[in-house]
Amino acid sequence: MVLALVMDLAVVMDKGNVIIEECLDTSMDHFRMAASQPNKPTMKEDGEDEMAGWWEKAAKKLREEDAAKLKKKKEEELEEKRKEEERASNAMRTREQALVRKCEEAQKKRQKDFEEGTMKLWAIAAEKKEREDKIFMERVVKEAHLIRKREEEEEEERKKKKGKGPCSTQ
């Protein structure tokens, strides 16, 4: 890396050692920088470069550690948020299942109550019909008995009226 140019000599850093070389090309055209490039650092005393390098290394290391801590913290927050969402989802699913189960149980109970009530009503209706039929049959029997009795009485009256006539063999 070229650090500075003094006329036809160049100062070159080679693995931390300063080496002065003679430039073959004395024109400065190839050393000109584009406007977007920062200025090159100037030559410093021995040891200053090493200290600046340490500072840069320490700063870089701290920035990397801070970035790693921040990344880890964000990942932990995201993981905690994901776990919380999963817990909430599981809790909601559990509540839904409990609600469905309660609804099913209530429906079964209503169905059972309906069936029991229907059976009781049918039994009551059957008993009522049986009583009505029994009462009707009793009335029929009574009426039949009355009719037979009337017929017998009428028969006897006819016989009495008819009485013994001249044709009687007795």
mmCIF file of C-alpha atoms in Angstrom:
data_model
loop_
_atom_site.group_PDB
_atom_site.id
_atom_site.type_symbol
_atom_site.label_atom_id
_atom_site.label_comp_id
_atom_site.label_asym_id
_atom_site.label_seq_id
_atom_site.Cartn_x
_atom_site.Cartn_y
_atom_site.Cartn_z
ATOM 1 C CA MET A 1 0.000 0.000 0.000
ATOM 2 C CA VAL A 2 1.421 3.359 -0.983
ATOM 3 C CA LEU A 3 1.345 5.878 1.860
ATOM 4 C CA ALA A 4 3.063 8.965 0.449
ATOM 5 C CA LEU A 5 5.053 10.154 -2.522
ATOM 6 C CA VAL A 6 7.988 12.485 -2.264
ATOM 7 C CA MET A 7 9.201 13.549 -5.695
ATOM 8 C CA ASP A 8 10.697 10.447 -7.227
ATOM 9 C CA LEU A 9 10.697 8.342 -4.033
ATOM 10 C CA ALA A 10 7.780 6.393 -2.677
ATOM 11 C CA VAL A 11 7.239 5.177 0.862
ATOM 12 C CA VAL A 12 5.705 1.709 0.828
ATOM 13 C CA MET A 13 4.433 -0.313 3.793
ATOM 14 C CA ASP A 14 5.355 -3.973 3.579
ATOM 15 C CA LYS A 15 3.944 -6.032 6.469
ATOM 16 C CA GLY A 16 4.418 -3.225 8.959
ATOM 17 C CA ASN A 17 7.953 -2.243 7.738
ATOM 18 C CA VAL A 18 8.517 1.046 5.954
ATOM 19 C CA ILE A 19 10.417 0.598 2.698
ATOM 20 C CA ILE A 20 11.529 3.502 0.553
ATOM 21 C CA GLU A 21 11.604 2.752 -3.147
ATOM 22 C CA GLU A 22 12.563 4.779 -6.134
ATOM 23 C CA CYS A 23 9.775 5.525 -8.560
ATOM 24 C CA LEU A 24 10.498 4.856 -12.194
ATOM 25 C CA ASP A 25 7.618 6.998 -13.340
ATOM 26 C CA THR A 26 7.879 10.490 -11.917
ATOM 27 C CA SER A 27 4.474 11.609 -13.177
ATOM 28 C CA MET A 28 1.775 11.855 -10.530
ATOM 29 C CA ASP A 29 -1.084 10.802 -12.835
ATOM 30 C CA HIS A 30 -1.321 7.221 -11.570
ATOM 31 C CA PHE A 31 -1.395 8.448 -7.927
ATOM 32 C CA ARG A 32 -4.357 10.745 -8.426
ATOM 33 C CA MET A 33 -7.522 9.624 -6.689
ATOM 34 C CA ALA A 34 -11.103 9.831 -7.795
ATOM 35 C CA ALA A 35 -13.194 12.450 -6.042
ATOM 36 C CA SER A 36 -15.158 9.816 -4.140
ATOM 37 C CA GLN A 37 -12.080 8.214 -2.544
ATOM 38 C CA PRO A 38 -10.958 9.475 0.878
ATOM 39 C CA ASN A 39 -7.559 11.066 1.313
ATOM 40 C CA LYS A 40 -4.723 8.669 2.017
ATOM 41 C CA PRO A 41 -3.293 8.748 5.514
ATOM 42 C CA THR A 42 -0.080 10.694 5.960
ATOM 43 C CA MET A 43 3.155 9.179 7.145
ATOM 44 C CA LYS A 44 3.386 8.793 10.910
ATOM 45 C CA GLU A 45 6.196 8.134 13.292
ATOM 46 C CA ASP A 46 7.246 4.575 14.061
ATOM 47 C CA GLY A 47 4.902 2.926 16.570
ATOM 48 C CA GLU A 48 2.057 5.366 15.882
ATOM 49 C CA ASP A 49 0.798 3.159 13.052
ATOM 50 C CA GLU A 50 0.876 0.114 15.266
ATOM 51 C CA MET A 51 -1.054 1.922 18.006
ATOM 52 C CA ALA A 52 -3.648 3.166 15.503
ATOM 53 C CA GLY A 53 -3.963 -0.375 14.185
ATOM 54 C CA TRP A 54 -4.585 -1.666 17.699
ATOM 55 C CA TRP A 55 -7.215 1.001 18.259
ATOM 56 C CA GLU A 56 -8.849 0.095 14.971
ATOM 57 C CA LYS A 57 -8.704 -3.614 15.791
ATOM 58 C CA ALA A 58 -10.157 -3.003 19.258
ATOM 59 C CA ALA A 59 -12.909 -0.777 17.838
ATOM 60 C CA LYS A 60 -13.680 -3.306 15.115
ATOM 61 C CA LYS A 61 -13.772 -6.134 17.671
ATOM 62 C CA LEU A 62 -16.075 -4.144 19.968
ATOM 63 C CA ARG A 63 -18.349 -3.188 17.060
ATOM 64 C CA GLU A 64 -18.545 -6.853 16.028
ATOM 65 C CA GLU A 65 -19.265 -7.940 19.621
ATOM 66 C CA ASP A 66 -21.935 -5.242 19.979
ATOM 67 C CA ALA A 67 -23.462 -6.270 16.655
ATOM 68 C CA ALA A 68 -23.393 -9.941 17.714
ATOM 69 C CA LYS A 69 -25.006 -9.084 21.081
ATOM 70 C CA LEU A 70 -27.670 -6.988 19.355
ATOM 71 C CA LYS A 71 -28.320 -9.739 16.816
ATOM 72 C CA LYS A 72 -28.528 -12.345 19.598
ATOM 73 C CA LYS A 73 -30.873 -10.105 21.609
ATOM 74 C CA LYS A 74 -33.122 -9.558 18.567
ATOM 75 C CA GLU A 75 -33.146 -13.309 17.849
ATOM 76 C CA GLU A 76 -34.024 -14.026 21.499
ATOM 77 C CA GLU A 77 -36.811 -11.423 21.367
ATOM 78 C CA LEU A 78 -38.134 -12.923 18.136
ATOM 79 C CA GLU A 79 -37.933 -16.428 19.608
ATOM 80 C CA GLU A 80 -39.736 -15.272 22.769
ATOM 81 C CA LYS A 81 -42.373 -13.525 20.659
ATOM 82 C CA ARG A 82 -42.805 -16.682 18.547
ATOM 83 C CA LYS A 83 -43.103 -18.820 21.689
ATOM 84 C CA GLU A 84 -45.654 -16.399 23.174
ATOM 85 C CA GLU A 85 -47.679 -16.473 19.952
ATOM 86 C CA GLU A 86 -47.497 -20.279 19.968
ATOM 87 C CA ARG A 87 -48.636 -20.388 23.618
ATOM 88 C CA ALA A 88 -51.492 -18.009 22.813
ATOM 89 C CA SER A 89 -52.432 -20.096 19.788
ATOM 90 C CA ASN A 90 -52.372 -23.296 21.855
ATOM 91 C CA ALA A 91 -54.454 -21.662 24.593
ATOM 92 C CA MET A 92 -56.981 -20.439 22.032
ATOM 93 C CA ARG A 93 -57.154 -23.892 20.430
ATOM 94 C CA THR A 94 -57.662 -25.440 23.895
ATOM 95 C CA ARG A 95 -60.464 -22.965 24.689
ATOM 96 C CA GLU A 96 -62.106 -23.685 21.336
ATOM 97 C CA GLN A 97 -61.912 -27.446 21.933
ATOM 98 C CA ALA A 98 -63.376 -27.047 25.439
ATOM 99 C CA LEU A 99 -66.188 -24.888 24.041
ATOM 100 C CA VAL A 100 -66.916 -27.412 21.290
ATOM 101 C CA ARG A 101 -66.898 -30.241 23.845
ATOM 102 C CA LYS A 102 -69.288 -28.317 26.129
ATOM 103 C CA CYS A 103 -71.575 -27.561 23.185
ATOM 104 C CA GLU A 104 -71.589 -31.236 22.187
ATOM 105 C CA GLU A 105 -72.332 -32.299 25.775
ATOM 106 C CA ALA A 106 -75.135 -29.729 26.034
ATOM 107 C CA GLN A 107 -76.560 -30.931 22.711
ATOM 108 C CA LYS A 108 -76.448 -34.557 23.892
ATOM 109 C CA LYS A 109 -78.166 -33.568 27.160
ATOM 110 C CA ARG A 110 -80.867 -31.640 25.276
ATOM 111 C CA GLN A 111 -81.368 -34.619 22.953
ATOM 112 C CA LYS A 112 -81.600 -37.017 25.910
ATOM 113 C CA ASP A 113 -84.035 -34.713 27.753
ATOM 114 C CA PHE A 114 -86.113 -34.377 24.595
ATOM 115 C CA GLU A 115 -86.235 -38.148 24.101
ATOM 116 C CA GLU A 116 -87.148 -38.735 27.766
ATOM 117 C CA GLY A 117 -89.838 -36.049 27.601
ATOM 118 C CA THR A 118 -91.199 -37.480 24.374
ATOM 119 C CA MET A 119 -91.313 -40.979 25.871
ATOM 120 C CA LYS A 120 -93.152 -39.643 28.938
ATOM 121 C CA LEU A 121 -95.636 -37.793 26.735
ATOM 122 C CA TRP A 122 -96.176 -40.919 24.639
ATOM 123 C CA ALA A 123 -96.681 -42.972 27.808
ATOM 124 C CA ILE A 124 -99.151 -40.406 29.156
ATOM 125 C CA ALA A 125 -100.958 -40.308 25.807
ATOM 126 C CA ALA A 126 -101.078 -44.125 25.728
ATOM 127 C CA GLU A 127 -102.477 -44.247 29.277
ATOM 128 C CA LYS A 128 -105.052 -41.596 28.409
ATOM 129 C CA LYS A 129 -106.080 -43.500 25.275
ATOM 130 C CA GLU A 130 -106.275 -46.725 27.263
ATOM 131 C CA ARG A 131 -108.470 -45.030 29.899
ATOM 132 C CA GLU A 132 -110.672 -43.540 27.191
ATOM 133 C CA ASP A 133 -110.917 -46.932 25.478
ATOM 134 C CA LYS A 134 -111.723 -48.603 28.806
ATOM 135 C CA ILE A 135 -114.388 -46.005 29.591
ATOM 136 C CA PHE A 136 -115.796 -46.380 26.100
ATOM 137 C CA MET A 137 -115.838 -50.186 26.400
ATOM 138 C CA GLU A 138 -117.555 -49.910 29.772
ATOM 139 C CA ARG A 139 -120.155 -47.633 28.198
ATOM 140 C CA VAL A 140 -120.526 -50.058 25.281
ATOM 141 C CA VAL A 141 -120.970 -52.993 27.670
ATOM 142 C CA LYS A 142 -123.429 -51.008 29.779
ATOM 143 C CA GLU A 143 -125.353 -49.853 26.723
ATOM 144 C CA ALA A 144 -125.366 -53.393 25.300
ATOM 145 C CA HIS A 145 -126.630 -54.687 28.625
ATOM 146 C CA LEU A 146 -129.366 -52.042 28.664
ATOM 147 C CA ILE A 147 -130.340 -52.831 25.091
ATOM 148 C CA ARG A 148 -130.477 -56.570 25.817
ATOM 149 C CA LYS A 149 -132.477 -55.914 28.987
ATOM 150 C CA ARG A 150 -134.930 -53.683 27.064
ATOM 151 C CA GLU A 151 -135.243 -56.270 24.351
ATOM 152 C CA GLU A 152 -135.904 -58.975 26.938
ATOM 153 C CA GLU A 153 -138.491 -56.787 28.649
ATOM 154 C CA GLU A 154 -140.123 -56.026 25.316
ATOM 155 C CA GLU A 155 -140.116 -59.739 24.508
ATOM 156 C CA GLU A 156 -141.736 -60.527 27.828
ATOM 157 C CA GLU A 157 -144.329 -57.799 27.294
ATOM 158 C CA ARG A 158 -145.115 -59.176 23.872
ATOM 159 C CA LYS A 159 -145.451 -62.607 25.342
ATOM 160 C CA LYS A 160 -147.732 -61.265 28.088
ATOM 161 C CA LYS A 161 -149.848 -59.375 25.605
ATOM 162 C CA LYS A 162 -150.020 -62.310 23.354
ATOM 163 C CA GLY A 163 -150.888 -64.464 26.252
ATOM 164 C CA LYS A 164 -152.524 -67.867 25.866
ATOM 165 C CA GLY A 165 -154.620 -67.874 22.892
ATOM 166 C CA PRO A 166 -157.172 -70.316 21.466
ATOM 167 C CA CYS A 167 -154.442 -72.068 19.596
ATOM 168 C CA SER A 168 -152.533 -72.839 22.587
ATOM 169 C CA THR A 169 -151.809 -76.502 23.107
ATOM 170 C CA GLN A 170 -151.017 -76.293 26.671
#
